[in-house]
Tab-separated table of C-alpha atoms in Angstrom:
chain	number	residue	atom	x	y	z
A	1	MET	CA	0.036	0.026	0.005
A	2	ALA	CA	1.501	3.369	-1.039
A	3	ALA	CA	1.765	6.027	1.674
A	4	PHE	CA	-0.294	9.248	1.018
A	5	LEU	CA	1.337	11.915	-0.862
A	6	ASP	CA	4.921	10.394	-0.616
A	7	GLU	CA	7.524	11.148	-3.151
A	8	ASP	CA	6.116	8.538	-5.558
A	9	PHE	CA	2.525	10.105	-5.288
A	10	LEU	CA	0.566	8.938	-8.283
A	11	LEU	CA	3.538	7.257	-9.886
A	12	ASP	CA	2.429	3.499	-10.018
A	13	SER	CA	5.128	2.019	-12.260
A	14	GLU	CA	8.861	2.012	-12.405
A	15	MET	CA	8.735	4.002	-15.681
A	16	ALA	CA	6.422	6.550	-14.284
A	17	LYS	CA	8.825	7.115	-11.390
A	18	ARG	CA	11.751	7.255	-13.757
A	19	LEU	CA	10.143	9.794	-16.021
A	20	TYR	CA	8.825	12.100	-13.213
A	21	HIS	CA	12.008	12.049	-11.028
A	22	GLY	CA	14.391	11.973	-13.865
A	23	TYR	CA	12.795	14.396	-16.193
A	24	ALA	CA	9.485	16.126	-15.289
A	25	SER	CA	10.188	17.228	-11.856
A	26	THR	CA	13.334	19.394	-12.775
A	27	GLN	CA	11.651	21.466	-15.464
A	28	PRO	CA	10.824	25.029	-14.897
A	29	ILE	CA	7.352	26.394	-15.168
A	30	PHE	CA	6.223	28.423	-18.053
A	31	ASP	CA	2.876	29.701	-16.749
A	32	TYR	CA	1.330	31.231	-19.718
A	33	HIS	CA	-2.015	32.054	-18.336
A	34	CYS	CA	-2.874	32.919	-14.799
A	35	HIS	CA	-4.731	35.550	-12.843
A	36	LEU	CA	-1.873	36.630	-10.286
A	37	PRO	CA	-2.237	40.277	-9.500
A	38	PRO	CA	0.842	42.174	-11.073
A	39	ARG	CA	0.648	44.726	-8.368
A	40	GLU	CA	1.451	42.028	-5.663
A	41	ILE	CA	4.531	40.847	-7.816
A	42	ALA	CA	5.629	44.449	-8.452
A	43	GLN	CA	5.364	45.331	-4.623
A	44	ASN	CA	6.767	41.976	-3.532
A	45	THR	CA	3.748	41.601	-1.384
A	46	ARG	CA	4.173	40.176	2.064
A	47	PHE	CA	1.073	38.074	2.925
A	48	ASP	CA	-0.354	38.761	6.384
A	49	ASN	CA	-1.283	35.090	7.073
A	50	LEU	CA	-2.198	31.733	5.401
A	51	THR	CA	-5.809	32.774	4.800
A	52	SER	CA	-4.542	35.959	2.819
A	53	ILE	CA	-2.508	33.933	0.391
A	54	TRP	CA	-4.500	30.698	0.300
A	55	LEU	CA	-8.250	31.536	0.623
A	56	LYS	CA	-8.914	35.116	-0.670
A	57	GLY	CA	-10.171	34.932	-4.161
A	58	ASP	CA	-10.208	31.162	-4.409
A	59	HIS	CA	-13.783	30.234	-5.554
A	60	TYR	CA	-12.841	26.466	-5.654
A	61	LYS	CA	-12.338	26.517	-1.918
A	62	TRP	CA	-15.419	28.671	-1.397
A	63	ARG	CA	-17.650	26.271	-3.254
A	64	ALA	CA	-16.414	23.342	-1.161
A	65	MET	CA	-16.882	25.312	2.047
A	66	ARG	CA	-20.481	26.272	1.102
A	67	TRP	CA	-21.082	22.511	0.250
A	68	ASN	CA	-19.912	21.684	3.614
A	69	GLY	CA	-22.447	24.058	5.384
A	70	VAL	CA	-19.980	26.833	6.022
A	71	ASP	CA	-21.743	30.322	6.401
A	72	GLU	CA	-20.890	32.820	3.820
A	73	ARG	CA	-19.157	35.234	6.271
A	74	LEU	CA	-16.536	32.581	6.768
A	75	CYS	CA	-16.091	32.339	3.032
A	76	THR	CA	-16.085	35.749	1.480
A	77	GLY	CA	-17.612	37.755	4.423
A	78	ASP	CA	-16.361	39.854	7.306
A	79	ALA	CA	-15.109	36.996	9.512
A	80	SER	CA	-11.501	37.174	10.723
A	81	ASP	CA	-8.782	35.496	8.703
A	82	TYR	CA	-8.246	33.110	11.547
A	83	ASP	CA	-11.811	31.979	11.669
A	84	LYS	CA	-11.940	31.562	7.947
A	85	PHE	CA	-8.977	29.383	8.090
A	86	GLN	CA	-10.599	27.304	10.737
A	87	ALA	CA	-13.605	26.914	8.635
A	88	TRP	CA	-11.367	25.705	5.757
A	89	ALA	CA	-9.517	23.321	8.017
A	90	ALA	CA	-12.864	21.733	9.166
A	91	THR	CA	-13.864	21.320	5.450
A	92	VAL	CA	-10.669	19.695	4.044
A	93	PRO	CA	-11.377	16.266	5.703
A	94	HIS	CA	-14.677	16.170	3.880
A	95	THR	CA	-13.038	16.693	0.470
A	96	LEU	CA	-11.909	13.134	-0.012
A	97	GLY	CA	-11.972	12.340	-3.729
A	98	ASN	CA	-12.097	16.061	-4.694
A	99	PRO	CA	-8.895	17.435	-6.104
A	100	LEU	CA	-8.949	20.013	-3.287
A	101	PHE	CA	-7.790	17.352	-0.913
A	102	HIS	CA	-4.662	16.695	-2.921
A	103	TRP	CA	-4.168	20.343	-3.701
A	104	ALA	CA	-4.438	21.412	-0.211
A	105	HIS	CA	-1.736	19.071	1.117
A	106	LEU	CA	0.511	19.660	-1.971
A	107	GLU	CA	0.285	23.432	-1.307
A	108	LEU	CA	1.254	22.869	2.281
A	109	ARG	CA	4.059	20.636	1.230
A	110	ARG	CA	5.453	22.972	-1.421
A	111	PRO	CA	6.711	25.624	-0.611
A	112	PHE	CA	6.065	25.314	3.110
A	113	GLY	CA	7.518	21.853	3.536
A	114	ILE	CA	4.646	20.941	6.014
A	115	THR	CA	4.341	17.220	5.825
A	116	GLY	CA	3.262	14.408	8.203
A	117	LYS	CA	-0.109	15.978	9.200
A	118	LEU	CA	-3.324	16.271	7.367
A	119	LEU	CA	-5.087	19.559	7.711
A	120	SER	CA	-8.023	19.348	10.132
A	121	PRO	CA	-9.433	21.086	13.179
A	122	SER	CA	-7.001	19.227	15.337
A	123	THR	CA	-3.872	20.294	13.351
A	124	ALA	CA	-5.204	23.793	12.136
A	125	ASP	CA	-3.419	25.827	14.956
A	126	ALA	CA	-0.130	24.238	14.502
A	127	ILE	CA	-0.109	24.630	10.662
A	128	TRP	CA	-1.388	28.223	10.936
A	129	ASP	CA	1.491	29.158	13.205
A	130	GLU	CA	4.054	27.206	11.201
A	131	ALA	CA	3.068	28.694	7.755
A	132	ASN	CA	2.540	32.205	9.195
A	133	ALA	CA	6.073	32.176	10.499
A	134	MET	CA	7.535	31.334	7.171
A	135	LEU	CA	5.128	33.937	5.451
A	136	ALA	CA	7.042	36.687	7.422
A	137	THR	CA	10.340	35.777	5.765
A	138	PRO	CA	11.314	37.263	2.262
A	139	GLU	CA	11.441	33.585	0.619
A	140	PHE	CA	7.750	33.649	1.054
A	141	PHE	CA	6.924	37.076	-0.183
A	142	ALA	CA	5.396	37.061	-3.706
A	143	ARG	CA	8.482	36.931	-5.576
A	144	GLY	CA	10.214	34.605	-3.343
A	145	ILE	CA	7.490	31.995	-3.891
A	146	LEU	CA	7.689	32.238	-7.639
A	147	GLU	CA	11.396	31.781	-7.359
A	148	GLN	CA	11.035	28.828	-4.998
A	149	MET	CA	8.664	27.163	-7.378
A	150	ASN	CA	11.063	27.525	-10.363
A	151	VAL	CA	8.709	29.623	-12.193
A	152	ARG	CA	10.377	31.282	-15.515
A	153	LEU	CA	7.391	32.981	-16.901
A	154	VAL	CA	4.169	34.502	-15.475
A	155	GLY	CA	1.525	35.528	-18.075
A	156	THR	CA	-1.010	37.643	-16.122
A	157	THR	CA	-4.495	38.546	-17.346
A	158	ASP	CA	-5.025	42.210	-18.300
A	159	ASP	CA	-7.717	44.491	-19.576
A	160	PRO	CA	-6.771	46.570	-22.692
A	161	ALA	CA	-7.343	49.697	-20.672
A	162	ASP	CA	-4.813	48.859	-18.032
A	163	ASP	CA	-1.706	51.141	-18.065
A	164	LEU	CA	0.571	48.161	-17.370
A	165	SER	CA	2.705	50.309	-14.874
A	166	HIS	CA	3.127	47.259	-12.609
A	167	HIS	CA	4.572	45.280	-15.336
A	168	ALA	CA	6.882	48.220	-16.223
A	169	GLU	CA	8.028	48.227	-12.556
A	170	ILE	CA	8.834	44.503	-12.598
A	171	ALA	CA	10.681	44.577	-15.932
A	172	ALA	CA	12.799	47.450	-14.696
A	173	ASP	CA	14.259	45.422	-11.708
A	174	PRO	CA	17.085	43.409	-12.809
A	175	SER	CA	17.301	41.489	-9.494
A	176	PHE	CA	14.145	39.581	-10.308
A	177	ALA	CA	14.700	36.823	-12.756
A	178	VAL	CA	11.075	35.706	-13.405
A	179	LYS	CA	9.580	37.265	-16.606
A	180	VAL	CA	6.198	38.792	-15.885
A	181	LEU	CA	4.362	39.694	-19.050
A	182	PRO	CA	0.740	41.018	-19.707
A	183	SER	CA	-1.865	39.117	-21.576
A	184	PHE	CA	-4.579	40.914	-23.586
A	185	ARG	CA	-8.075	40.118	-22.337
A	186	PRO	CA	-10.500	42.164	-24.353
A	187	ASP	CA	-13.802	40.466	-23.224
A	188	ARG	CA	-15.534	43.717	-22.195
A	189	ALA	CA	-14.982	45.081	-25.796
A	190	PHE	CA	-16.938	42.368	-27.492
A	191	LYS	CA	-19.808	41.827	-25.242
A	192	PRO	CA	-22.284	44.727	-25.978
A	193	ALA	CA	-25.181	43.267	-23.828
A	194	ALA	CA	-23.040	43.691	-20.700
A	195	GLU	CA	-24.698	46.172	-18.367
A	196	ASP	CA	-21.472	48.358	-18.067
A	197	PHE	CA	-20.602	48.227	-21.879
A	198	PRO	CA	-21.111	51.896	-22.643
A	199	ALA	CA	-19.120	52.867	-19.581
A	200	TYR	CA	-16.317	50.486	-20.460
A	201	LEU	CA	-16.131	51.955	-24.058
A	202	GLU	CA	-15.532	55.428	-22.365
A	203	LYS	CA	-12.814	53.838	-20.208
A	204	LEU	CA	-11.131	52.153	-23.220
A	205	GLY	CA	-11.468	55.291	-25.310
A	206	ARG	CA	-9.713	57.363	-22.643
A	207	ALA	CA	-6.923	54.842	-22.260
A	208	ALA	CA	-6.443	54.941	-26.179
A	209	ASP	CA	-7.220	58.646	-26.608
A	210	VAL	CA	-10.078	57.771	-29.073
A	211	GLU	CA	-13.737	58.804	-28.872
A	212	ILE	CA	-15.525	55.427	-29.540
A	213	ARG	CA	-18.788	56.099	-31.543
A	214	ASP	CA	-18.752	53.434	-34.218
A	215	ILE	CA	-17.070	50.204	-35.170
A	216	THR	CA	-14.033	51.933	-36.753
A	217	SER	CA	-13.179	53.952	-33.771
A	218	LEU	CA	-13.532	50.865	-31.565
A	219	TYR	CA	-10.955	49.085	-33.811
A	220	THR	CA	-8.714	51.986	-33.629
A	221	ALA	CA	-8.882	52.167	-29.885
A	222	LEU	CA	-8.180	48.397	-29.703
A	223	GLU	CA	-5.328	48.719	-32.155
A	224	LYS	CA	-3.680	51.426	-30.117
A	225	ARG	CA	-4.001	49.398	-26.943
A	226	LEU	CA	-2.508	46.357	-28.710
A	227	ASN	CA	0.570	48.453	-29.561
A	228	HIS	CA	0.888	49.510	-25.983
A	229	PHE	CA	0.644	45.950	-24.739
A	230	HIS	CA	3.226	44.769	-27.490
A	231	ALA	CA	5.684	47.299	-26.340
A	232	HIS	CA	5.452	45.861	-22.853
A	233	GLY	CA	6.228	42.327	-23.950
A	234	CYS	CA	2.773	40.920	-24.501
A	235	ARG	CA	2.666	38.132	-27.047
A	236	ILE	CA	-0.473	36.291	-25.772
A	237	SER	CA	-4.167	37.062	-25.727
A	238	ASP	CA	-7.080	35.491	-23.971
A	239	HIS	CA	-10.859	35.653	-24.495
A	240	GLY	CA	-13.663	34.377	-22.173
A	241	ILE	CA	-16.556	33.354	-24.536
A	242	GLU	CA	-19.536	31.967	-22.777
A	243	ARG	CA	-21.506	31.295	-25.926
A	244	VAL	CA	-19.752	30.510	-29.184
A	245	ALA	CA	-21.557	32.243	-32.066
A	246	TYR	CA	-20.792	33.169	-35.571
A	247	ALA	CA	-22.751	35.792	-37.544
A	248	GLU	CA	-21.395	38.109	-40.310
A	249	ALA	CA	-22.197	41.869	-40.481
A	250	THR	CA	-21.451	44.789	-42.370
A	251	ASP	CA	-19.732	47.992	-40.900
A	252	ALA	CA	-22.983	49.817	-41.211
A	253	GLU	CA	-24.900	47.136	-39.383
A	254	LEU	CA	-22.213	47.038	-36.607
A	255	ASP	CA	-22.470	50.884	-36.314
A	256	ALA	CA	-26.106	50.650	-35.897
A	257	ILE	CA	-25.823	48.016	-33.163
A	258	LEU	CA	-23.288	50.241	-31.434
A	259	GLU	CA	-25.377	53.385	-31.774
A	260	ARG	CA	-28.561	51.650	-30.398
A	261	ARG	CA	-26.553	50.262	-27.507
A	262	LEU	CA	-24.958	53.724	-26.496
A	263	ASN	CA	-28.514	55.074	-26.483
A	264	GLY	CA	-29.683	52.245	-24.147
A	265	THR	CA	-31.077	49.701	-26.299
A	266	LEU	CA	-29.697	46.205	-25.562
A	267	PRO	CA	-28.777	43.909	-28.689
A	268	ASP	CA	-30.639	40.722	-29.261
A	269	GLU	CA	-28.760	37.451	-29.517
A	270	HIS	CA	-28.141	37.735	-33.338
A	271	GLU	CA	-26.876	41.271	-32.923
A	272	GLN	CA	-24.512	40.133	-30.029
A	273	ALA	CA	-23.272	37.342	-32.296
A	274	GLN	CA	-22.583	39.795	-35.079
A	275	PHE	CA	-20.706	42.273	-32.861
A	276	MET	CA	-18.509	39.534	-31.229
A	277	THR	CA	-17.808	37.812	-34.421
A	278	ALA	CA	-16.528	41.178	-36.114
A	279	VAL	CA	-14.478	42.061	-33.085
A	280	LEU	CA	-12.882	38.574	-32.664
A	281	ILE	CA	-11.987	38.481	-36.390
A	282	PHE	CA	-10.485	41.973	-36.207
A	283	LEU	CA	-8.426	40.944	-33.095
A	284	GLY	CA	-7.334	37.603	-34.697
A	285	ARG	CA	-5.994	39.394	-37.680
A	286	GLU	CA	-4.163	41.917	-35.478
A	287	TYR	CA	-2.654	39.087	-33.395
A	288	HIS	CA	-1.557	37.283	-36.501
A	289	ARG	CA	0.161	40.514	-37.798
A	290	ARG	CA	2.039	40.807	-34.488
A	291	ASP	CA	2.906	37.029	-34.173
A	292	TRP	CA	0.857	36.656	-31.031
A	293	ALA	CA	-1.032	33.571	-29.905
A	294	GLN	CA	-4.614	33.700	-28.840
A	295	GLN	CA	-6.570	31.645	-26.373
A	296	TYR	CA	-10.371	30.892	-26.396
A	297	HIS	CA	-11.818	29.972	-23.032
A	298	MET	CA	-15.323	28.748	-23.777
A	299	GLY	CA	-18.473	27.277	-22.339
A	300	PRO	CA	-19.147	28.504	-18.733
A	301	LEU	CA	-22.439	29.455	-17.616
A	302	ARG	CA	-21.708	32.305	-15.235
A	303	ASN	CA	-23.292	33.953	-12.137
A	304	ASN	CA	-26.248	31.500	-11.809
A	305	SER	CA	-27.106	32.476	-8.307
A	306	ALA	CA	-28.888	35.878	-8.289
A	307	ARG	CA	-28.483	36.180	-4.676
A	308	GLY	CA	-24.698	35.258	-4.789
A	309	TRP	CA	-24.218	37.782	-7.703
A	310	ARG	CA	-26.053	40.475	-5.612
A	311	GLU	CA	-24.301	39.915	-2.508
A	312	ILE	CA	-20.760	38.947	-3.482
A	313	GLY	CA	-20.253	39.651	-7.249
A	314	ALA	CA	-18.683	37.894	-10.123
A	315	ASP	CA	-16.007	35.201	-9.868
A	316	ALA	CA	-17.342	34.035	-6.506
A	317	GLY	CA	-18.050	30.404	-7.264
A	318	PHE	CA	-21.564	30.499	-8.718
A	319	ASP	CA	-20.552	29.384	-12.178
A	320	SER	CA	-21.013	25.993	-13.954
A	321	MET	CA	-20.587	24.198	-17.334
A	322	ASP	CA	-22.929	25.032	-20.113
A	323	ASP	CA	-24.033	22.702	-22.830
A	324	ARG	CA	-24.759	24.796	-25.874
A	325	PRO	CA	-23.483	23.345	-29.199
A	326	MET	CA	-20.278	25.044	-30.571
A	327	ALA	CA	-18.845	23.015	-33.300
A	328	ALA	CA	-20.255	24.849	-36.333
A	329	PRO	CA	-19.860	28.497	-35.057
A	330	LEU	CA	-16.267	27.749	-33.762
A	331	ASN	CA	-15.234	26.289	-37.053
A	332	GLN	CA	-16.695	29.175	-38.921
A	333	LEU	CA	-14.998	31.679	-36.806
A	334	LEU	CA	-11.457	30.002	-37.108
A	335	ASN	CA	-12.168	29.608	-40.880
A	336	ALA	CA	-12.944	33.255	-41.235
A	337	LEU	CA	-9.404	33.942	-40.106
A	338	ASP	CA	-7.742	31.080	-41.838
A	339	ARG	CA	-9.143	31.529	-45.338
A	340	ASP	CA	-6.880	34.393	-46.061
A	341	ASP	CA	-4.152	32.748	-43.843
A	342	ARG	CA	-4.413	35.264	-40.908
A	343	LEU	CA	-5.348	32.668	-38.221
A	344	PRO	CA	-2.856	33.158	-35.300
A	345	ARG	CA	-1.654	30.404	-33.088
A	346	THR	CA	-4.737	29.378	-31.087
A	347	ILE	CA	-5.515	27.378	-28.000
A	348	LEU	CA	-9.066	26.100	-27.465
A	349	TYR	CA	-10.472	25.218	-24.075
A	350	CYS	CA	-13.925	24.339	-22.993
A	351	VAL	CA	-15.112	24.102	-19.381
A	352	ASN	CA	-17.516	21.181	-20.425
A	353	PRO	CA	-15.382	18.098	-21.268
A	354	VAL	CA	-18.123	16.763	-23.546
A	355	PHE	CA	-16.702	19.091	-26.094
A	356	ASN	CA	-13.078	17.866	-25.708
A	357	GLU	CA	-13.290	15.846	-29.004
A	358	VAL	CA	-15.146	18.568	-30.814
A	359	LEU	CA	-12.222	20.964	-30.004
A	360	ALA	CA	-9.590	18.344	-30.813
A	361	THR	CA	-11.150	17.728	-34.270
A	362	THR	CA	-11.688	21.400	-34.887
A	363	ALA	CA	-8.001	21.977	-33.993
A	364	GLY	CA	-7.019	19.436	-36.655
A	365	ASN	CA	-8.756	21.425	-39.245
A	366	PHE	CA	-6.427	24.539	-39.013
A	367	GLN	CA	-2.949	23.055	-38.579
A	368	GLY	CA	-0.114	24.008	-40.889
A	369	ASN	CA	2.334	26.921	-41.761
A	370	GLY	CA	5.085	24.889	-40.372
A	371	ILE	CA	4.029	25.461	-36.792
A	372	PRO	CA	3.904	22.376	-34.697
A	373	GLY	CA	0.476	22.268	-32.965
A	374	LYS	CA	-0.509	25.561	-34.322
A	375	VAL	CA	-4.084	25.131	-33.013
A	376	GLN	CA	-4.176	23.445	-29.693
A	377	LEU	CA	-6.561	21.467	-27.517
A	378	GLY	CA	-5.910	23.295	-24.336
A	379	SER	CA	-5.365	21.711	-20.975
A	380	GLY	CA	-7.999	20.432	-18.596
A	381	TRP	CA	-9.694	23.816	-17.541
A	382	TRP	CA	-11.536	24.933	-14.423
A	383	PHE	CA	-13.691	22.040	-13.378
A	384	ASN	CA	-11.369	19.710	-15.399
A	385	ASP	CA	-7.926	20.432	-13.951
A	386	GLN	CA	-8.244	17.450	-11.798
A	387	LEU	CA	-6.931	13.889	-12.389
A	388	ASP	CA	-9.969	12.537	-14.471
A	389	GLY	CA	-10.286	15.729	-16.412
A	390	MET	CA	-6.671	16.149	-17.324
A	391	GLU	CA	-6.311	12.428	-18.219
A	392	ARG	CA	-9.412	12.621	-20.368
A	393	GLN	CA	-8.099	15.619	-22.171
A	394	MET	CA	-4.708	14.248	-22.722
A	395	THR	CA	-6.036	10.812	-23.957
A	396	GLN	CA	-8.246	12.441	-26.521
A	397	LEU	CA	-5.639	14.710	-27.623
A	398	SER	CA	-3.176	11.736	-28.178
A	399	GLN	CA	-5.940	9.835	-30.108
A	400	LEU	CA	-7.127	12.793	-32.264
A	401	GLY	CA	-4.017	14.736	-32.510
A	402	LEU	CA	-0.383	14.968	-31.206
A	403	LEU	CA	0.138	14.825	-27.464
A	404	SER	CA	3.841	15.357	-28.177
A	405	ARG	CA	3.138	18.803	-29.365
A	406	PHE	CA	0.920	19.783	-26.450
A	407	VAL	CA	2.008	22.950	-24.615
A	408	GLY	CA	1.079	21.600	-21.169
A	409	MET	CA	-0.399	22.927	-18.027
A	410	LEU	CA	-1.277	26.383	-16.994
A	411	THR	CA	-2.105	27.659	-13.476
A	412	ASP	CA	-5.240	29.799	-14.216
A	413	SER	CA	-5.233	30.809	-10.652
A	414	ARG	CA	-5.128	33.916	-8.483
A	415	SER	CA	-3.144	32.131	-5.723
A	416	PHE	CA	0.674	32.046	-5.475
A	417	LEU	CA	0.448	28.696	-3.932
A	418	SER	CA	-1.240	27.136	-6.979
A	419	TYR	CA	1.955	26.171	-8.696
A	420	THR	CA	1.768	22.784	-7.224
A	421	ARG	CA	-0.880	22.091	-9.900
A	422	HIS	CA	1.990	21.656	-12.319
A	423	GLU	CA	3.436	19.044	-10.205
A	424	TYR	CA	0.047	17.443	-10.010
A	425	PHE	CA	-0.224	17.513	-13.845
A	426	ARG	CA	3.271	16.245	-14.424
A	427	ARG	CA	2.858	13.329	-11.997
A	428	LEU	CA	-0.289	12.300	-13.986
A	429	LEU	CA	1.413	12.682	-17.390
A	430	CYS	CA	4.219	10.425	-16.237
A	431	ARG	CA	1.600	7.860	-14.690
A	432	MET	CA	-0.210	7.815	-18.089
A	433	LEU	CA	2.930	7.222	-20.107
A	434	GLY	CA	4.158	4.596	-17.589
A	435	ARG	CA	0.858	2.671	-17.836
A	436	TRP	CA	0.996	2.786	-21.727
A	437	VAL	CA	4.603	1.344	-21.527
A	438	GLU	CA	3.472	-1.527	-19.097
A	439	GLN	CA	0.654	-2.336	-21.256
A	440	GLY	CA	2.966	-2.524	-24.416
A	441	GLN	CA	1.422	0.422	-26.021
A	442	LEU	CA	4.665	2.257	-25.993
A	443	PRO	CA	8.354	1.208	-26.175
A	444	ASN	CA	10.361	1.004	-22.941
A	445	ASP	CA	12.639	3.901	-23.826
A	446	ASP	CA	13.534	6.383	-21.134
A	447	ALA	CA	15.329	8.781	-23.357
A	448	TRP	CA	12.654	9.123	-25.948
A	449	LEU	CA	9.756	9.419	-23.482
A	450	GLY	CA	11.721	11.624	-21.162
A	451	SER	CA	12.412	14.082	-23.936
A	452	MET	CA	8.853	14.101	-24.767
A	453	VAL	CA	7.908	14.743	-21.070
A	454	ASN	CA	10.381	17.669	-20.912
A	455	ASP	CA	8.804	19.265	-23.977
A	456	ILE	CA	5.208	18.875	-22.678
A	457	CYS	CA	6.245	20.324	-19.236
A	458	PHE	CA	8.244	23.277	-20.486
A	459	HIS	CA	9.987	23.333	-23.909
A	460	ASN	CA	6.806	23.153	-26.124
A	461	ALA	CA	5.304	26.292	-24.664
A	462	ARG	CA	8.588	28.102	-24.781
A	463	ARG	CA	8.904	27.539	-28.410
A	464	TYR	CA	5.165	27.833	-29.214
A	465	PHE	CA	4.923	31.293	-27.652
A	466	GLY	CA	8.352	32.348	-28.911
A	467	ILE	CA	9.135	34.126	-25.650
A	468	ASP	CA	12.723	33.984	-24.434
A	469	VAL	CA	13.009	32.926	-20.784
């Protein structure tokens, strides 16, 4: 019987152990998509306590705590940090089978080195005191944790209107070796039905020094902000797309949609699709011109609890998988960029794993231009970055595409402690390959498989995004 979370955790064959310890575990982390606040990296934030670094902003943990009957004030409310941590410690023993059980103890193990005791009400005070003492030292400030976890690149998620001053501050400091680059996240510019859309266009216009009154001036504002991001090292964009839709429109039709929206009339679904399609095609062509990569995160059904939205707001754990069809509109959107050879490198994710094979086969339609894995099936995202979800994604990618060209794991988190998710992913990858060797599906060749593991863990992403780290 294997011990819980020992050095061979998840590694159930000799090949898996050799691949992980000899190859995967030593690879740096290329975190091309996360939600870490650049301000905290620029200021090298010292975290007050374990709650401030571990629980704030973590909707995964809040969902589990609510499921365990924890009152909201102990999740997102006005309770003390100590009481919130105690509520989390009381929840962890009930998360058996949930990835949170593994994540929590991996995050205590690295970087804190806390092993040998499970988080529970009986151990909570000792773990609280031990971790808090370390958080008071520079090795556990924001930058120190990134260095301890062997992170080479952090790709934050940034609105086009952001001034990127924190990124400039980080880049100007030669003593910090981790590259922190912005990613362009223009969601608010292509969702005209959003309540704050007119106010956002004013904000975007001020940042670009453009009065946005029609589709041409919106494009001009976005182009100017793209130039600003490019000058700050940005080479990656990201898009949150709840409903994939495709509908063509003339500039006159788009101008009319925008004029009505600025005068207070919400667009219908077809008009929303027309507007989103036009802006995404414009942006995709601009990314291609600048040799950027784009990411499409698709399929969440957001803010389903009206009470939760009213009391707490967005990104608070009230989102779920959607099940709307996406194959036809997604292929149409990519084809609109590809037909004149202006499709940038693209990574496709869906929060609903039912669509993994749709995305993998869609990606296969638009490969080429001498770029290995030009269109990617992205890693298991959100509800799928757990063992079953990641294994399902990699298995389907290997069967329908090329696993060897996969750009690997991303953190997609607001927590500096989430880098152990890369370890979780790497252990699973090595377990999968080891099992295939034992079953005779792959040759027993350490050097060949080890080279592929190194590529998936780090080198494929480094080459794909073309960012020198």
